[in-house]
mmCIF file of C-alpha atoms in Angstrom:
data_model
loop_
_atom_site.group_PDB
_atom_site.id
_atom_site.type_symbol
_atom_site.label_atom_id
_atom_site.label_comp_id
_atom_site.label_asym_id
_atom_site.label_seq_id
_atom_site.Cartn_x
_atom_site.Cartn_y
_atom_site.Cartn_z
ATOM 1 C CA PHE A 100 -62.014 17.585 98.269
ATOM 2 C CA GLN A 101 -62.388 14.847 95.640
ATOM 3 C CA PRO A 102 -58.632 13.933 94.408
ATOM 4 C CA ARG A 103 -58.462 12.645 90.865
ATOM 5 C CA ARG A 104 -57.632 8.876 90.460
ATOM 6 C CA GLY A 105 -54.175 7.867 89.602
ATOM 7 C CA LEU A 106 -50.752 7.228 91.111
ATOM 8 C CA ALA A 107 -51.131 10.502 93.174
ATOM 9 C CA LYS A 108 -53.745 13.038 94.082
ATOM 10 C CA ILE A 109 -53.616 16.887 94.049
ATOM 11 C CA ALA A 110 -55.273 18.381 97.034
ATOM 12 C CA LYS A 111 -57.575 21.179 96.540
ATOM 13 C CA PRO A 112 -56.118 24.002 98.668
ATOM 14 C CA SER A 113 -58.448 26.305 100.772
ATOM 15 C CA LYS A 114 -59.888 29.193 98.609
ATOM 16 C CA PHE A 115 -58.547 31.617 101.283
ATOM 17 C CA SER A 116 -54.994 32.694 100.893
ATOM 18 C CA ALA A 117 -52.925 33.943 103.734
ATOM 19 C CA PRO A 118 -51.491 37.690 103.687
ATOM 20 C CA VAL A 119 -48.426 37.957 101.289
ATOM 21 C CA SER A 120 -45.073 38.854 102.815
ATOM 22 C CA TRP A 121 -42.068 40.081 100.762
ATOM 23 C CA PRO A 122 -40.046 36.638 101.125
ATOM 24 C CA MET A 123 -43.424 35.011 99.726
ATOM 25 C CA LEU A 124 -43.823 37.600 97.158
ATOM 26 C CA GLY A 125 -40.202 37.209 95.698
ATOM 27 C CA LEU A 126 -40.475 33.338 95.908
ATOM 28 C CA THR A 127 -43.761 33.228 94.264
ATOM 29 C CA THR A 128 -42.407 35.441 91.761
ATOM 30 C CA LEU A 129 -39.254 33.300 91.236
ATOM 31 C CA VAL A 130 -41.208 30.114 90.821
ATOM 32 C CA SER A 131 -43.583 31.703 88.242
ATOM 33 C CA PHE A 132 -40.649 32.737 86.127
ATOM 34 C CA MET A 133 -39.382 28.996 86.208
ATOM 35 C CA ALA A 134 -42.862 27.938 85.058
ATOM 36 C CA VAL A 135 -43.053 30.165 82.246
ATOM 37 C CA GLY A 136 -39.913 28.623 80.696
ATOM 38 C CA TYR A 137 -42.018 25.591 80.175
ATOM 39 C CA TYR A 138 -44.606 26.961 78.015
ATOM 40 C CA ASN A 139 -44.479 28.282 74.380
ATOM 41 C CA THR A 140 -43.996 31.770 73.616
ATOM 42 C CA THR A 141 -47.513 32.352 72.814
ATOM 43 C CA HIS A 142 -48.898 31.902 76.244
ATOM 44 C CA SER A 143 -46.008 33.561 78.313
ATOM 45 C CA ASP A 144 -47.793 36.736 78.569
ATOM 46 C CA LYS A 145 -50.854 35.346 79.770
ATOM 47 C CA ILE A 146 -49.172 33.055 82.366
ATOM 48 C CA THR A 147 -47.013 36.112 83.770
ATOM 49 C CA ASN A 148 -49.994 38.263 84.164
ATOM 50 C CA SER A 149 -51.991 35.666 85.850
ATOM 51 C CA ALA A 150 -48.857 34.861 88.120
ATOM 52 C CA SER A 151 -48.664 38.430 89.387
ATOM 53 C CA LYS A 152 -52.132 38.802 90.401
ATOM 54 C CA VAL A 153 -52.564 38.115 94.260
ATOM 55 C CA THR A 154 -55.852 38.358 95.853
ATOM 56 C CA THR A 155 -55.808 38.332 99.841
ATOM 57 C CA VAL A 156 -59.469 37.662 101.328
ATOM 58 C CA GLY A 157 -58.624 36.048 104.488
ATOM 59 C CA GLU A 158 -56.290 33.557 106.101
ATOM 60 C CA ALA A 159 -55.991 29.583 104.954
ATOM 61 C CA MET A 160 -56.784 27.054 107.596
ATOM 62 C CA LEU A 161 -53.789 25.120 107.078
ATOM 63 C CA GLY A 162 -50.738 24.318 109.303
ATOM 64 C CA GLY A 163 -50.218 24.356 112.915
ATOM 65 C CA GLU A 164 -48.155 22.739 115.884
ATOM 66 C CA TRP A 165 -46.359 19.222 114.975
ATOM 67 C CA THR A 166 -43.509 17.060 115.992
ATOM 68 C CA LEU A 167 -41.581 14.697 113.746
ATOM 69 C CA ILE A 168 -38.181 13.210 113.783
ATOM 70 C CA ASP A 169 -35.359 15.002 111.676
ATOM 71 C CA THR A 170 -33.300 12.281 110.076
ATOM 72 C CA GLU A 171 -29.927 14.293 110.290
ATOM 73 C CA SER A 172 -30.084 14.273 114.104
ATOM 74 C CA GLY A 173 -32.364 11.472 114.991
ATOM 75 C CA GLN A 174 -33.958 13.748 117.385
ATOM 76 C CA LEU A 175 -37.636 15.042 117.685
ATOM 77 C CA VAL A 176 -38.096 18.575 116.034
ATOM 78 C CA THR A 177 -41.340 20.623 116.140
ATOM 79 C CA ASP A 178 -42.626 23.590 113.835
ATOM 80 C CA LYS A 179 -40.970 26.047 116.373
ATOM 81 C CA ASP A 180 -37.559 24.690 115.441
ATOM 82 C CA PHE A 181 -38.185 26.011 111.898
ATOM 83 C CA HIS A 182 -39.210 29.636 112.685
ATOM 84 C CA GLY A 183 -37.258 32.074 110.913
ATOM 85 C CA LYS A 184 -37.047 30.033 107.814
ATOM 86 C CA PHE A 185 -39.283 30.128 104.687
ATOM 87 C CA LEU A 186 -40.240 26.374 104.332
ATOM 88 C CA LEU A 187 -40.892 24.845 101.103
ATOM 89 C CA LEU A 188 -42.966 21.817 102.364
ATOM 90 C CA TYR A 189 -43.458 18.501 100.380
ATOM 91 C CA PHE A 190 -44.923 15.179 101.549
ATOM 92 C CA GLY A 191 -43.883 12.123 99.594
ATOM 93 C CA PHE A 192 -41.945 8.840 99.859
ATOM 94 C CA ALA A 193 -38.668 7.409 99.173
ATOM 95 C CA HIS A 194 -39.943 4.459 97.233
ATOM 96 C CA CYS A 195 -41.917 6.711 94.886
ATOM 97 C CA PRO A 196 -40.704 5.881 91.173
ATOM 98 C CA ASP A 197 -41.298 9.049 89.436
ATOM 99 C CA ILE A 198 -43.397 11.752 90.855
ATOM 100 C CA CYS A 199 -41.530 12.574 94.202
ATOM 101 C CA PRO A 200 -38.027 12.359 92.440
ATOM 102 C CA SER A 201 -39.382 14.911 89.777
ATOM 103 C CA GLU A 202 -40.856 17.232 92.518
ATOM 104 C CA LEU A 203 -37.511 17.016 94.925
ATOM 105 C CA LYS A 204 -35.649 17.992 91.727
ATOM 106 C CA LYS A 205 -37.861 20.807 91.093
ATOM 107 C CA LEU A 206 -37.745 21.956 94.550
ATOM 108 C CA SER A 207 -33.846 21.845 94.648
ATOM 109 C CA SER A 208 -33.634 23.905 91.835
ATOM 110 C CA VAL A 209 -35.801 26.609 93.163
ATOM 111 C CA ILE A 210 -33.883 26.568 96.415
ATOM 112 C CA GLU A 211 -30.855 26.828 94.511
ATOM 113 C CA LYS A 212 -31.844 29.893 92.670
ATOM 114 C CA CYS A 213 -33.213 31.548 95.743
ATOM 115 C CA HIS A 214 -29.777 31.131 97.510
ATOM 116 C CA ASP A 215 -28.119 32.486 94.476
ATOM 117 C CA LEU A 216 -30.354 35.499 95.157
ATOM 118 C CA GLY A 217 -29.387 35.877 98.636
ATOM 119 C CA MET A 218 -32.746 34.309 99.968
ATOM 120 C CA LYS A 219 -30.709 31.985 102.379
ATOM 121 C CA GLN A 220 -33.677 31.633 104.748
ATOM 122 C CA VAL A 221 -35.585 29.522 102.283
ATOM 123 C CA GLN A 222 -35.319 25.676 103.253
ATOM 124 C CA GLY A 223 -37.046 22.724 101.819
ATOM 125 C CA VAL A 224 -38.524 20.116 104.092
ATOM 126 C CA PHE A 225 -39.629 16.532 102.950
ATOM 127 C CA VAL A 226 -42.161 14.748 105.191
ATOM 128 C CA THR A 227 -42.526 11.001 104.517
ATOM 129 C CA VAL A 228 -46.272 9.554 103.851
ATOM 130 C CA ASP A 229 -44.631 6.007 104.144
ATOM 131 C CA PRO A 230 -43.135 5.962 107.664
ATOM 132 C CA ALA A 231 -43.261 2.191 107.703
ATOM 133 C CA ARG A 232 -40.403 2.085 105.224
ATOM 134 C CA ASP A 233 -39.047 5.626 105.358
ATOM 135 C CA SER A 234 -36.819 5.144 108.546
ATOM 136 C CA VAL A 235 -34.136 7.479 109.508
ATOM 137 C CA ASP A 236 -31.404 5.423 107.790
ATOM 138 C CA ASN A 237 -33.310 5.073 104.592
ATOM 139 C CA LEU A 238 -34.162 8.715 104.398
ATOM 140 C CA ILE A 239 -30.456 9.560 104.877
ATOM 141 C CA LYS A 240 -29.689 7.439 101.967
ATOM 142 C CA TYR A 241 -32.345 9.045 99.779
ATOM 143 C CA LYS A 242 -31.528 12.626 100.615
ATOM 144 C CA LYS A 243 -28.014 12.249 98.648
ATOM 145 C CA ASP A 244 -29.748 12.919 95.424
ATOM 146 C CA PHE A 245 -31.165 16.259 96.183
ATOM 147 C CA HIS A 246 -30.291 19.654 97.303
ATOM 148 C CA PRO A 247 -28.318 19.273 100.837
ATOM 149 C CA SER A 248 -30.570 21.993 102.709
ATOM 150 C CA ILE A 249 -33.804 20.030 102.327
ATOM 151 C CA THR A 250 -34.477 18.336 105.702
ATOM 152 C CA TYR A 251 -35.941 14.855 105.829
ATOM 153 C CA LEU A 252 -38.669 14.276 108.565
ATOM 154 C CA THR A 253 -40.225 10.818 109.462
ATOM 155 C CA GLY A 254 -41.988 9.692 112.607
ATOM 156 C CA THR A 255 -44.754 7.283 113.914
ATOM 157 C CA PRO A 256 -47.903 6.609 111.726
ATOM 158 C CA ASN A 257 -49.838 8.690 114.328
ATOM 159 C CA MET A 258 -47.301 11.779 114.048
ATOM 160 C CA ILE A 259 -47.367 11.551 110.383
ATOM 161 C CA SER A 260 -50.910 11.592 110.024
ATOM 162 C CA LYS A 261 -51.485 14.434 112.379
ATOM 163 C CA MET A 262 -49.130 16.234 110.041
ATOM 164 C CA ALA A 263 -51.075 15.397 106.999
ATOM 165 C CA LYS A 264 -54.154 16.450 108.437
ATOM 166 C CA LEU A 265 -52.741 19.997 109.184
ATOM 167 C CA TYR A 266 -52.273 20.446 105.377
ATOM 168 C CA ARG A 267 -54.876 18.669 104.338
ATOM 169 C CA VAL A 268 -52.880 15.869 102.566
ATOM 170 C CA TYR A 269 -54.497 12.883 101.068
ATOM 171 C CA ILE A 270 -52.621 9.606 101.914
ATOM 172 C CA SER A 271 -53.774 6.291 100.589
ATOM 173 C CA LYS A 272 -51.611 3.213 100.773
ATOM 174 C CA ALA A 273 -52.240 0.962 97.499
ATOM 175 C CA ASP A 274 -52.420 -2.736 97.540
ATOM 176 C CA GLU A 275 -49.327 -4.736 98.181
ATOM 177 C CA THR A 276 -47.643 -6.705 95.324
ATOM 178 C CA SER A 277 -46.858 -10.358 95.953
ATOM 179 C CA ASP A 278 -43.176 -9.271 96.697
ATOM 180 C CA GLY A 279 -44.643 -7.048 99.437
ATOM 181 C CA ASP A 280 -43.945 -3.770 97.491
ATOM 182 C CA TYR A 281 -46.532 -1.028 97.353
ATOM 183 C CA LEU A 282 -47.118 2.546 96.344
ATOM 184 C CA VAL A 283 -48.712 5.645 98.170
ATOM 185 C CA ASP A 284 -51.365 8.028 96.804
ATOM 186 C CA HIS A 285 -50.877 11.468 97.985
ATOM 187 C CA SER A 286 -51.350 15.092 97.395
ATOM 188 C CA ILE A 287 -49.035 16.571 95.248
ATOM 189 C CA VAL A 288 -48.257 20.057 96.563
ATOM 190 C CA ILE A 289 -45.230 22.120 97.598
ATOM 191 C CA TYR A 290 -46.659 24.260 100.657
ATOM 192 C CA GLY A 291 -44.895 27.661 101.382
ATOM 193 C CA VAL A 292 -44.497 28.392 105.103
ATOM 194 C CA LYS A 293 -43.714 31.689 106.363
ATOM 195 C CA GLU A 294 -41.052 32.621 108.931
ATOM 196 C CA ASP A 295 -43.632 32.741 111.699
ATOM 197 C CA GLY A 296 -44.768 29.226 110.989
ATOM 198 C CA LYS A 297 -47.988 30.277 109.278
ATOM 199 C CA PHE A 298 -48.905 28.946 105.758
ATOM 200 C CA GLY A 299 -48.432 31.411 103.007
ATOM 201 C CA GLU A 300 -48.908 29.879 99.620
ATOM 202 C CA PHE A 301 -48.972 26.598 97.657
ATOM 203 C CA PHE A 302 -47.449 25.386 94.271
ATOM 204 C CA THR A 303 -48.959 22.562 92.682
ATOM 205 C CA GLN A 304 -47.434 19.994 90.022
ATOM 206 C CA SER A 305 -48.408 22.235 87.156
ATOM 207 C CA MET A 306 -46.108 24.785 88.460
ATOM 208 C CA LYS A 307 -43.105 23.442 86.327
#
């Protein structure tokens, strides 16, 4: 894919979609309803009808086996440790000035509403794209501003790179400033991962 230039890039997901499960359908419907509230009423019907159409033509080649470090325990975790949960997976970094906090607040709101509806298996997962600065201690401090059920994962650069490739996440470190600060361009996508660990659906930044 060719991401647009700017602070962050939106990855183009595969044209194929995985089979839709009932938890996935319920979550997609919930997030779609949240999106409708951000549009004016003249477009509400069009958006709702569009969101309700699901076409299944194959299985997306996204996801796979990975190993990262859980900031809560400081221990290694794998994709299998999250089987049985419906994951909302987001890649970002703690020094991100605006987009990542906005997406995490959106994610926190969706999780809260899902839990209120009895969908307790829905869990958020944040994967850093900046392992050099997002240490276990730094992410523990960062997580306090968002929903408590979100798990924060870090790791070595190689571990993060492998995880990002599995989900075709674009990552590019920008030039450092004179004081050593820098931004990281990255895809802005929330991935839905089903209870069996397989990719299910994606939600881009346009999904408010």
